[in-house]
Amino acid sequence: MQHVNWVSNTCHFIPRIRASYGQSNFWIPSEKVSRQAREDALQMALRVMHCFIRRTQSVDDSMWKVSSAGLVTPITRPNSTSQGTGRRSPSARDFLLFAATDYHVFRNWEVKISVKGRLVFTTKSMPSKSIVDVDSEQSALYVVAAHMVRRPYSQSPFIHNLAKHQGDGELDPWTLDLDHVDLDAPACTIDFHSYAPVGSKVSASLRELAGAYYRVVGDIKRLSETPQWSLQPGELATVSVGQTLWIAVLGGVLLDHGRLTVQNLPGRWGVGGVSADEAYINRMAAILEIIRPYANIEPGFDTVAFSSGETRFTAIPFFIAGVLGQMIICYFLTVGTSAGIWTSVAISNTLFTGRLTDLHSLYTGKTADIALQPGMKLFLPDSPSKQFMAIATFSRSAPQEGRLRPGLVLNLSGAAAAIIGSIFQTKTREALGFGSFRPTPDWVVYTAAGLAMTASTLVLSILLFQQLQERTWWKNSETPTRWMIYSTIPTSCFAAGLAVFFMRCRITRFWPILDVFIWFSGLPLAMLENGRMFSADSSMLHLVLLNRWAMGAIASSVGSARANEIGFCF
């Protein structure tokens, strides 16, 4: 990881990344956050938020009874003598699985769980969002199995296929015989609308879900014995999926496999000389302090937390259409105009800016509207524009930042089409009845070369004045600037010199060499780097991009000059 010294508005915690730099973003390898720091963050979250909220609702006394902790117990089950002692404290993943157990549950479905032909649990008349008082993992197994049945098929297909629907009506009861269920097989695949790939969704067996449920219930029981307990007699402790989910997220459940983006926090945030533990703990503490007034009340937390986004999984047809369109445009730009390979691809790319067009962008592409970025989100309270302060997803993909810049596949396909167009230019023009070419005057080539050199001079002047005052050239924070200079100034000088050489020697037929060179020289500028332009000074970046357009004009004008008669070099 490369350390930077400036202050940033955004910080991304992503596992297994190699570098962290950028004027507007910090990228921190999340696996470097220690276990102790994660445990500290989880305890901080639990001091602010609970996995439940208080709610008063009617209870069918013939089926259920309410404990002093606000938990419900089936009336047919003997009273539990366990108070949760001897259980280990729940982990961040336990809270995640607890949230997954209750997520998208169809409350009006009746499910009957049987073992060895005996009914052991039923959800009939079960209070909405209530938490069942379980005294063992075996008891918890019945509860989580029932919840896996009464949810959308896509979230628990394995359990759904084993459950039997007793009748044709939607509200007719379901039955599940646990004797025929592999308790160690994956029982769920849940995404909480973070729009992660299938392999990144929350998956767990019934045994894992039961263990998590048992430990979280035990934690609620321990809390009920403390002075901080606030439930009144008759009130229920009902599941808050949102709070439980964010307890898990802030407690570090995504640090090994997913991504957590923290941004727009009040104050100035940097990572110079700061460890991964400090960066994580400090940001989690700031988030928790902001959401404290909204926690544990209804609908308080729901006003700052939600999940949304634009899925990338249905974008393949559009991607194919985009590639074909790119190739057609580049081919006919090369055939019908003096645009060369680089210019054709660059012009064609502008038509797709802001749209999902590249293979890499199917899952990690950019979007013009940050609200469409997929993930679980926390609003910055009282923000007029509803800015996000946290975005979490189970996928470790790169976050979406800014507008889409077409990536590798789109550029390669466009370049291939432009090359083919230049080869078959004459035949295509004759077949389509195009008019004859009018050669470009020599002065246009020299003007384009002069513009490129002028832009390079302006870039160098900015750099010179900056470095004379700051002397930061070799710092890691200047990596983007060095890339820009190394890939722009020598390239610009070489392109201008080669163009003049071709014109003076009357060998402009070799202009494709110049054009391909300019195209490949864009690699360090991330023209091909899967749509992500690195962070750099915006003024200098504009001049650099202007310089590259001037280089494209050089190649195009040389290609249309038709100076191929016998001549002498200089």
mmCIF file of C-alpha atoms in Angstrom, residues 261-495:
data_model
loop_
_atom_site.group_PDB
_atom_site.id
_atom_site.type_symbol
_atom_site.label_atom_id
_atom_site.label_comp_id
_atom_site.label_asym_id
_atom_site.label_seq_id
_atom_site.Cartn_x
_atom_site.Cartn_y
_atom_site.Cartn_z
ATOM 1 C CA THR A 261 -16.854 2.793 1.594
ATOM 2 C CA VAL A 262 -16.903 5.606 4.156
ATOM 3 C CA GLN A 263 -17.323 9.167 2.904
ATOM 4 C CA ASN A 264 -18.676 12.658 3.604
ATOM 5 C CA LEU A 265 -17.923 12.495 7.329
ATOM 6 C CA PRO A 266 -17.623 15.873 9.076
ATOM 7 C CA GLY A 267 -14.083 17.097 9.618
ATOM 8 C CA ARG A 268 -10.812 16.333 7.864
ATOM 9 C CA TRP A 269 -9.763 12.731 7.381
ATOM 10 C CA GLY A 270 -6.339 11.494 6.361
ATOM 11 C CA VAL A 271 -4.241 8.334 6.509
ATOM 12 C CA GLY A 272 -0.733 9.771 6.650
ATOM 13 C CA GLY A 273 1.048 7.828 9.392
ATOM 14 C CA VAL A 274 -2.230 6.183 10.429
ATOM 15 C CA SER A 275 -2.511 2.401 10.768
ATOM 16 C CA ALA A 276 -5.356 0.423 9.229
ATOM 17 C CA ASP A 277 -6.739 -0.183 12.738
ATOM 18 C CA GLU A 278 -6.795 3.523 13.561
ATOM 19 C CA ALA A 279 -8.327 4.452 10.217
ATOM 20 C CA TYR A 280 -11.099 1.912 10.702
ATOM 21 C CA ILE A 281 -11.865 2.517 14.379
ATOM 22 C CA ASN A 282 -11.916 6.309 14.025
ATOM 23 C CA ARG A 283 -14.312 6.215 11.083
ATOM 24 C CA MET A 284 -16.614 3.693 12.738
ATOM 25 C CA ALA A 285 -16.721 5.847 15.869
ATOM 26 C CA ALA A 286 -17.659 8.896 13.786
ATOM 27 C CA ILE A 287 -20.454 7.032 11.996
ATOM 28 C CA LEU A 288 -21.870 5.664 15.246
ATOM 29 C CA GLU A 289 -21.864 9.096 16.850
ATOM 30 C CA ILE A 290 -23.801 10.496 13.887
ATOM 31 C CA ILE A 291 -26.479 7.789 13.889
ATOM 32 C CA ARG A 292 -26.823 7.563 17.682
ATOM 33 C CA PRO A 293 -29.973 9.773 17.796
ATOM 34 C CA TYR A 294 -31.644 7.516 15.212
ATOM 35 C CA ALA A 295 -30.823 4.149 16.782
ATOM 36 C CA ASN A 296 -33.221 1.845 18.644
ATOM 37 C CA ILE A 297 -36.337 3.831 17.802
ATOM 38 C CA GLU A 298 -38.970 3.400 15.138
ATOM 39 C CA PRO A 299 -38.744 4.568 12.407
ATOM 40 C CA GLY A 300 -35.518 6.392 13.326
ATOM 41 C CA PHE A 301 -32.911 4.104 11.819
ATOM 42 C CA ASP A 302 -35.008 3.424 8.720
ATOM 43 C CA THR A 303 -34.681 7.103 7.806
ATOM 44 C CA VAL A 304 -30.900 6.843 7.405
ATOM 45 C CA ALA A 305 -30.437 3.258 6.166
ATOM 46 C CA PHE A 306 -31.621 1.536 3.010
ATOM 47 C CA SER A 307 -30.450 -0.689 0.168
ATOM 48 C CA SER A 308 -30.657 0.145 -3.508
ATOM 49 C CA GLY A 309 -28.734 0.175 -6.737
ATOM 50 C CA GLU A 310 -28.655 -0.807 -10.344
ATOM 51 C CA THR A 311 -27.865 -4.453 -10.954
ATOM 52 C CA ARG A 312 -25.169 -5.294 -13.489
ATOM 53 C CA PHE A 313 -26.281 -8.873 -14.075
ATOM 54 C CA THR A 314 -28.684 -8.098 -16.934
ATOM 55 C CA ALA A 315 -26.251 -5.885 -18.828
ATOM 56 C CA ILE A 316 -24.647 -8.503 -21.094
ATOM 57 C CA PRO A 317 -26.979 -7.875 -24.086
ATOM 58 C CA PHE A 318 -26.323 -4.142 -23.826
ATOM 59 C CA PHE A 319 -22.603 -4.828 -23.582
ATOM 60 C CA ILE A 320 -22.696 -6.902 -26.780
ATOM 61 C CA ALA A 321 -24.668 -4.189 -28.555
ATOM 62 C CA GLY A 322 -22.172 -1.605 -27.312
ATOM 63 C CA VAL A 323 -19.176 -3.533 -28.654
ATOM 64 C CA LEU A 324 -20.837 -4.058 -32.056
ATOM 65 C CA GLY A 325 -21.806 -0.394 -32.192
ATOM 66 C CA GLN A 326 -18.270 0.634 -31.282
ATOM 67 C CA MET A 327 -16.808 -1.489 -34.067
ATOM 68 C CA ILE A 328 -19.243 -0.175 -36.679
ATOM 69 C CA ILE A 329 -18.620 3.447 -35.701
ATOM 70 C CA CYS A 330 -14.832 3.058 -35.671
ATOM 71 C CA TYR A 331 -14.847 1.225 -39.012
ATOM 72 C CA PHE A 332 -16.817 3.898 -40.845
ATOM 73 C CA LEU A 333 -15.001 6.774 -39.161
ATOM 74 C CA THR A 334 -11.777 5.366 -40.561
ATOM 75 C CA VAL A 335 -13.313 4.665 -43.976
ATOM 76 C CA GLY A 336 -15.231 7.894 -44.420
ATOM 77 C CA THR A 337 -13.001 10.454 -42.699
ATOM 78 C CA SER A 338 -9.363 11.206 -42.153
ATOM 79 C CA ALA A 339 -9.607 10.008 -38.554
ATOM 80 C CA GLY A 340 -6.996 7.424 -37.694
ATOM 81 C CA ILE A 341 -7.156 4.547 -35.250
ATOM 82 C CA TRP A 342 -6.660 6.557 -32.058
ATOM 83 C CA THR A 343 -8.973 9.378 -33.122
ATOM 84 C CA SER A 344 -11.690 6.978 -34.292
ATOM 85 C CA VAL A 345 -11.663 5.117 -30.987
ATOM 86 C CA ALA A 346 -11.548 8.314 -28.943
ATOM 87 C CA ILE A 347 -14.461 9.888 -30.838
ATOM 88 C CA SER A 348 -16.479 6.684 -30.602
ATOM 89 C CA ASN A 349 -15.790 6.437 -26.873
ATOM 90 C CA THR A 350 -17.386 9.829 -26.282
ATOM 91 C CA LEU A 351 -20.674 8.456 -27.619
ATOM 92 C CA PHE A 352 -20.759 5.862 -24.834
ATOM 93 C CA THR A 353 -19.634 8.029 -21.917
ATOM 94 C CA GLY A 354 -21.888 7.496 -18.919
ATOM 95 C CA ARG A 355 -23.329 4.238 -20.214
ATOM 96 C CA LEU A 356 -22.632 0.627 -19.338
ATOM 97 C CA THR A 357 -20.514 -0.532 -22.254
ATOM 98 C CA ASP A 358 -17.579 -2.602 -21.094
ATOM 99 C CA LEU A 359 -17.169 -6.135 -19.796
ATOM 100 C CA HIS A 360 -15.446 -4.891 -16.645
ATOM 101 C CA SER A 361 -18.345 -2.496 -16.108
ATOM 102 C CA LEU A 362 -20.898 -5.294 -15.859
ATOM 103 C CA TYR A 363 -20.081 -5.500 -12.166
ATOM 104 C CA THR A 364 -17.693 -2.658 -11.365
ATOM 105 C CA GLY A 365 -18.493 0.062 -13.882
ATOM 106 C CA LYS A 366 -19.078 3.708 -13.195
ATOM 107 C CA THR A 367 -22.377 5.516 -13.091
ATOM 108 C CA ALA A 368 -23.191 9.189 -13.451
ATOM 109 C CA ASP A 369 -25.692 8.973 -10.593
ATOM 110 C CA ILE A 370 -24.129 7.844 -7.306
ATOM 111 C CA ALA A 371 -27.593 6.911 -6.036
ATOM 112 C CA LEU A 372 -27.547 4.029 -8.533
ATOM 113 C CA GLN A 373 -24.379 2.585 -7.037
ATOM 114 C CA PRO A 374 -25.395 -0.846 -5.725
ATOM 115 C CA GLY A 375 -25.024 -1.531 -2.035
ATOM 116 C CA MET A 376 -26.361 -1.130 1.477
ATOM 117 C CA LYS A 377 -26.211 2.543 2.362
ATOM 118 C CA LEU A 378 -26.330 4.954 5.266
ATOM 119 C CA PHE A 379 -27.450 8.513 4.607
ATOM 120 C CA LEU A 380 -25.739 11.434 6.245
ATOM 121 C CA PRO A 381 -28.615 12.657 8.469
ATOM 122 C CA ASP A 382 -30.024 16.108 7.703
ATOM 123 C CA SER A 383 -28.089 16.251 4.434
ATOM 124 C CA PRO A 384 -30.117 18.341 1.937
ATOM 125 C CA SER A 385 -28.839 16.281 -0.992
ATOM 126 C CA LYS A 386 -28.993 12.997 0.961
ATOM 127 C CA GLN A 387 -25.280 12.300 0.785
ATOM 128 C CA PHE A 388 -24.121 8.784 1.639
ATOM 129 C CA MET A 389 -21.719 8.341 4.522
ATOM 130 C CA ALA A 390 -21.346 4.564 4.170
ATOM 131 C CA ILE A 391 -21.841 2.116 1.298
ATOM 132 C CA ALA A 392 -21.370 -1.618 1.875
ATOM 133 C CA THR A 393 -21.520 -4.596 -0.437
ATOM 134 C CA PHE A 394 -20.585 -8.262 -0.178
ATOM 135 C CA SER A 395 -18.599 -7.957 -3.413
ATOM 136 C CA ARG A 396 -15.005 -6.699 -3.175
ATOM 137 C CA SER A 397 -15.382 -5.020 -6.559
ATOM 138 C CA ALA A 398 -14.126 -1.490 -7.063
ATOM 139 C CA PRO A 399 -16.560 1.235 -6.066
ATOM 140 C CA GLN A 400 -18.327 3.209 -8.741
ATOM 141 C CA GLU A 401 -16.892 6.680 -9.058
ATOM 142 C CA GLY A 402 -17.871 9.321 -11.554
ATOM 143 C CA ARG A 403 -18.866 8.649 -15.136
ATOM 144 C CA LEU A 404 -18.009 5.587 -17.172
ATOM 145 C CA ARG A 405 -14.901 5.711 -19.325
ATOM 146 C CA PRO A 406 -14.910 2.842 -21.809
ATOM 147 C CA GLY A 407 -12.493 0.101 -20.907
ATOM 148 C CA LEU A 408 -10.231 -2.553 -22.367
ATOM 149 C CA VAL A 409 -12.677 -4.643 -24.423
ATOM 150 C CA LEU A 410 -14.356 -1.622 -25.979
ATOM 151 C CA ASN A 411 -11.051 0.011 -26.903
ATOM 152 C CA LEU A 412 -9.542 -3.159 -28.340
ATOM 153 C CA SER A 413 -12.606 -3.937 -30.443
ATOM 154 C CA GLY A 414 -12.745 -0.340 -31.686
ATOM 155 C CA ALA A 415 -9.050 -0.357 -32.538
ATOM 156 C CA ALA A 416 -9.400 -3.654 -34.426
ATOM 157 C CA ALA A 417 -12.330 -2.277 -36.437
ATOM 158 C CA ALA A 418 -10.428 0.940 -37.187
ATOM 159 C CA ILE A 419 -7.406 -1.030 -38.422
ATOM 160 C CA ILE A 420 -9.631 -3.145 -40.678
ATOM 161 C CA GLY A 421 -11.296 0.039 -41.916
ATOM 162 C CA SER A 422 -7.951 1.573 -42.848
ATOM 163 C CA ILE A 423 -6.972 -1.599 -44.738
ATOM 164 C CA PHE A 424 -10.207 -1.795 -46.731
ATOM 165 C CA GLN A 425 -10.783 1.935 -46.951
ATOM 166 C CA THR A 426 -10.581 2.246 -50.731
ATOM 167 C CA LYS A 427 -12.719 -0.823 -51.480
ATOM 168 C CA THR A 428 -15.384 0.209 -48.999
ATOM 169 C CA ARG A 429 -15.544 3.759 -50.348
ATOM 170 C CA GLU A 430 -15.888 2.472 -53.909
ATOM 171 C CA ALA A 431 -18.578 -0.058 -52.933
ATOM 172 C CA LEU A 432 -20.624 2.586 -51.115
ATOM 173 C CA GLY A 433 -20.104 5.269 -53.753
ATOM 174 C CA PHE A 434 -18.187 7.687 -51.545
ATOM 175 C CA GLY A 435 -16.575 10.700 -53.164
ATOM 176 C CA SER A 436 -12.856 10.959 -53.715
ATOM 177 C CA PHE A 437 -10.534 12.125 -50.970
ATOM 178 C CA ARG A 438 -9.295 15.687 -50.853
ATOM 179 C CA PRO A 439 -5.769 15.707 -49.441
ATOM 180 C CA THR A 440 -5.187 17.728 -46.294
ATOM 181 C CA PRO A 441 -2.885 20.728 -46.823
ATOM 182 C CA ASP A 442 0.566 20.430 -45.310
ATOM 183 C CA TRP A 443 0.019 23.431 -43.043
ATOM 184 C CA VAL A 444 -2.701 21.507 -41.150
ATOM 185 C CA VAL A 445 -0.158 18.850 -40.141
ATOM 186 C CA TYR A 446 2.344 21.424 -38.933
ATOM 187 C CA THR A 447 -0.392 23.327 -37.073
ATOM 188 C CA ALA A 448 -1.478 20.144 -35.274
ATOM 189 C CA ALA A 449 2.138 19.440 -34.339
ATOM 190 C CA GLY A 450 2.489 22.995 -33.063
ATOM 191 C CA LEU A 451 -0.666 22.672 -30.955
ATOM 192 C CA ALA A 452 0.639 19.465 -29.382
ATOM 193 C CA MET A 453 3.954 21.095 -28.528
ATOM 194 C CA THR A 454 2.171 24.172 -27.147
ATOM 195 C CA ALA A 455 0.014 22.014 -24.888
ATOM 196 C CA SER A 456 3.127 20.152 -23.718
ATOM 197 C CA THR A 457 4.831 23.455 -22.934
ATOM 198 C CA LEU A 458 1.853 24.591 -20.863
ATOM 199 C CA VAL A 459 1.849 21.303 -18.930
ATOM 200 C CA LEU A 460 5.574 21.623 -18.255
ATOM 201 C CA SER A 461 5.216 25.243 -17.147
ATOM 202 C CA ILE A 462 2.550 24.308 -14.586
ATOM 203 C CA LEU A 463 4.701 21.436 -13.361
ATOM 204 C CA LEU A 464 7.813 23.617 -13.162
ATOM 205 C CA PHE A 465 6.174 26.361 -11.103
ATOM 206 C CA GLN A 466 4.594 23.770 -8.816
ATOM 207 C CA GLN A 467 7.756 21.790 -8.169
ATOM 208 C CA LEU A 468 9.921 24.860 -7.631
ATOM 209 C CA GLN A 469 7.684 25.743 -4.705
ATOM 210 C CA GLU A 470 6.665 22.352 -3.324
ATOM 211 C CA ARG A 471 9.420 19.910 -4.392
ATOM 212 C CA THR A 472 7.127 16.884 -4.141
ATOM 213 C CA TRP A 473 8.036 15.136 -7.410
ATOM 214 C CA TRP A 474 9.281 11.881 -5.902
ATOM 215 C CA LYS A 475 6.581 11.529 -3.256
ATOM 216 C CA ASN A 476 4.039 8.745 -3.589
ATOM 217 C CA SER A 477 1.300 11.349 -3.698
ATOM 218 C CA GLU A 478 2.670 12.556 -7.045
ATOM 219 C CA THR A 479 2.428 9.139 -8.734
ATOM 220 C CA PRO A 480 -0.498 10.205 -10.978
ATOM 221 C CA THR A 481 1.367 13.361 -12.022
ATOM 222 C CA ARG A 482 4.497 11.403 -12.911
ATOM 223 C CA TRP A 483 2.434 8.985 -14.984
ATOM 224 C CA MET A 484 0.859 11.883 -16.853
ATOM 225 C CA ILE A 485 4.181 13.549 -17.613
ATOM 226 C CA TYR A 486 6.032 10.375 -18.608
ATOM 227 C CA SER A 487 3.257 9.275 -20.962
ATOM 228 C CA THR A 488 2.458 12.707 -22.407
ATOM 229 C CA ILE A 489 5.516 14.914 -22.902
ATOM 230 C CA PRO A 490 7.849 12.353 -24.569
ATOM 231 C CA THR A 491 4.928 10.968 -26.573
ATOM 232 C CA SER A 492 3.888 14.413 -27.762
ATOM 233 C CA CYS A 493 7.414 15.357 -28.809
ATOM 234 C CA PHE A 494 7.931 12.041 -30.585
ATOM 235 C CA ALA A 495 4.570 12.248 -32.388
#
